[in-house]
XYZ file of C-alpha atoms in Angstrom:
213
model
C 58.861 54.677 -2.723
C 58.532 52.059 -5.487
C 55.036 52.628 -6.794
C 52.395 55.197 -7.512
C 49.220 53.110 -7.599
C 46.407 54.655 -9.636
C 44.441 51.438 -10.097
C 41.176 52.009 -8.121
C 40.711 48.363 -7.079
C 44.340 48.066 -5.910
C 44.737 51.360 -4.015
C 43.627 50.061 -0.617
C 45.917 47.038 -0.878
C 48.921 49.280 -1.617
C 48.092 51.863 1.037
C 47.647 49.228 3.759
C 50.957 47.451 3.020
C 54.296 48.388 4.587
C 56.356 46.321 2.139
C 55.326 45.298 -1.408
C 55.871 41.590 -0.658
C 53.257 41.870 2.126
C 50.674 42.048 -0.683
C 51.546 38.672 -2.183
C 49.529 36.698 0.349
C 46.509 38.967 -0.134
C 46.126 38.710 -3.872
C 43.863 35.677 -3.800
C 41.546 37.179 -1.206
C 41.325 40.463 -3.102
C 40.447 38.582 -6.273
C 37.632 36.824 -4.465
C 36.335 40.138 -3.055
C 36.421 41.864 -6.438
C 34.699 38.943 -8.144
C 31.962 38.940 -5.510
C 31.398 42.709 -5.537
C 32.201 43.371 -9.190
C 34.010 46.369 -10.693
C 32.227 49.040 -12.725
C 32.915 48.503 -16.425
C 34.201 44.923 -15.938
C 32.591 41.721 -17.159
C 33.012 38.213 -15.757
C 33.691 36.346 -19.021
C 34.065 32.987 -17.252
C 33.736 31.941 -13.639
C 36.524 33.711 -11.758
C 37.798 35.800 -14.726
C 36.879 39.507 -14.605
C 37.942 41.703 -17.506
C 37.651 45.370 -18.270
C 36.828 47.170 -21.485
C 38.757 46.580 -24.698
C 40.675 43.617 -23.368
C 42.168 41.415 -26.077
C 42.653 37.746 -25.282
C 44.204 35.481 -27.911
C 42.358 32.191 -28.467
C 45.499 30.219 -27.518
C 46.017 32.029 -24.189
C 45.170 30.109 -21.021
C 43.680 31.839 -17.973
C 43.252 29.901 -14.752
C 40.998 31.797 -12.342
C 40.993 33.911 -10.389
C 42.169 36.745 -12.586
C 41.296 40.476 -12.815
C 42.388 41.998 -16.123
C 42.373 45.786 -16.506
C 40.977 47.912 -19.330
C 42.837 47.766 -22.649
C 45.164 44.922 -21.634
C 46.382 42.477 -24.267
C 46.883 38.799 -23.554
C 48.854 37.377 -26.446
C 49.085 33.863 -27.977
C 50.416 31.227 -25.641
C 50.248 33.390 -22.495
C 49.556 31.336 -19.353
C 47.923 32.953 -16.347
C 48.068 30.444 -13.461
C 45.722 32.171 -11.099
C 45.811 35.091 -8.645
C 46.784 37.599 -11.353
C 45.665 41.256 -11.165
C 46.554 43.857 -13.800
C 45.999 47.539 -14.276
C 45.223 49.147 -17.609
C 46.937 48.688 -20.963
C 49.307 45.897 -19.972
C 50.858 43.332 -22.310
C 51.036 39.722 -21.172
C 52.907 38.239 -24.003
C 53.797 35.329 -26.182
C 54.552 32.159 -24.188
C 54.857 34.154 -20.944
C 53.664 32.773 -17.594
C 52.152 34.672 -14.696
C 51.067 33.552 -11.184
C 50.198 35.324 -7.971
C 51.317 38.718 -9.156
C 50.268 42.350 -9.564
C 50.978 44.389 -12.664
C 50.170 48.088 -12.461
C 49.331 50.193 -15.523
C 51.163 49.737 -18.843
C 53.384 46.864 -17.672
C 54.910 44.913 -20.548
C 56.081 41.286 -20.292
C 55.800 40.519 -23.984
C 58.112 37.615 -24.844
C 58.961 34.385 -23.004
C 58.819 35.857 -19.503
C 58.045 34.275 -16.134
C 56.485 36.549 -13.514
C 55.679 34.829 -10.240
C 54.969 36.159 -6.742
C 56.018 39.636 -7.924
C 54.778 43.211 -8.082
C 55.593 45.174 -11.220
C 55.160 48.968 -11.249
C 53.750 51.318 -13.846
C 55.441 50.999 -17.281
C 57.832 48.337 -16.028
C 59.177 46.364 -18.986
C 60.557 42.807 -18.991
C 62.909 42.210 -21.889
C 62.560 38.997 -23.890
C 63.419 35.932 -21.863
C 63.833 37.758 -18.522
C 62.308 36.043 -15.508
C 61.501 36.536 -11.829
C 62.841 33.549 -9.905
C 60.613 33.119 -6.826
C 62.073 30.209 -4.850
C 65.616 29.854 -3.511
C 67.527 26.770 -4.608
C 67.848 25.575 -0.972
C 64.085 26.176 -0.452
C 64.700 28.371 2.628
C 62.626 31.496 3.369
C 63.358 34.528 1.224
C 65.107 37.510 2.713
C 65.348 41.047 1.319
C 68.738 42.725 1.308
C 68.540 46.484 1.698
C 71.138 49.235 2.458
C 69.741 49.299 6.017
C 70.067 45.530 6.520
C 68.329 42.274 5.866
C 64.518 41.965 6.129
C 62.986 38.594 6.880
C 59.866 38.013 4.783
C 58.806 34.788 6.488
C 57.819 33.512 3.032
C 59.287 30.824 0.823
C 57.987 32.288 -2.453
C 58.933 35.917 -3.206
C 59.877 36.998 -6.706
C 60.854 40.544 -7.727
C 59.547 43.967 -6.702
C 60.074 46.244 -9.720
C 59.349 49.957 -9.203
C 57.654 52.209 -11.760
C 59.401 52.497 -15.171
C 61.982 49.799 -14.510
C 63.599 48.307 -17.583
C 64.881 44.731 -17.376
C 67.236 43.670 -20.151
C 66.738 40.513 -22.212
C 67.736 37.205 -20.709
C 68.094 38.496 -17.141
C 67.261 36.524 -13.976
C 65.905 38.413 -11.018
C 66.540 36.160 -8.041
C 64.122 35.737 -5.117
C 63.708 38.951 -3.168
C 65.161 41.288 -5.739
C 64.013 44.913 -5.341
C 64.608 47.441 -8.130
C 63.926 51.124 -7.531
C 61.983 53.422 -9.882
C 63.347 54.224 -13.338
C 66.314 51.913 -12.998
C 67.754 49.757 -15.819
C 69.055 46.185 -15.631
C 71.635 45.240 -18.275
C 70.792 42.262 -20.507
C 71.912 38.830 -19.274
C 72.195 40.066 -15.685
C 71.867 37.937 -12.599
C 70.416 40.178 -9.867
C 70.016 39.198 -6.225
C 70.012 42.460 -4.334
C 68.484 45.912 -3.900
C 69.033 48.238 -6.806
C 68.488 51.931 -5.954
C 66.201 54.175 -7.969
C 67.584 55.933 -11.014
C 70.430 53.438 -11.398
C 71.934 51.232 -14.072
C 72.764 47.670 -12.963
C 75.671 46.516 -15.108
C 76.732 43.507 -13.000
C 77.104 42.570 -9.377
C 79.169 45.248 -7.661
C 78.837 47.657 -10.576
C 75.726 49.790 -10.205
C 75.975 53.384 -11.423
C 73.712 56.425 -11.058
C 71.754 57.545 -14.108
C 72.320 61.112 -15.263
């Protein structure tokens, strides 16, 4: 319900997973498999770093392997990829932004001072400047997912945000561990989100979520 995955090397992972957070523990293994088998049109520019065609990497960006970077993606100055990062095509990993153990589908933009950890971002998802995915609870207990049907136990300590296709996150927002945002929804700037936000919604503040028309 959150994603339409058109990235060939990610399709099996998505189709085999019941919940998006189930994929987080499989990213490292998938990176190893793709690096061993190779992907048509991709080049291993350094050990453990596989990039597609027309990828732009700024000289001051840091990439810790493993990483799979899709065609046409831009990694801007000061970006820090901490390992286990897989992107689709035409993404922007931006200025002074940090990424670890995450999946970005096609045309994701995290262009300015973002943190994306243990998260899955859908097609055309956009992180406003300074918005982050918090991935560990302050009391260090296991992350739960709150849904309209009840609470789901993930069994995992580190779970960031699951953003559906075309989600817009306003500047300066914090998406707390286990946040799920449905497709085409908007998060107001400076929001603090710790819940399930339905598709086609506008999150203004806690307790004030309205349907988009």
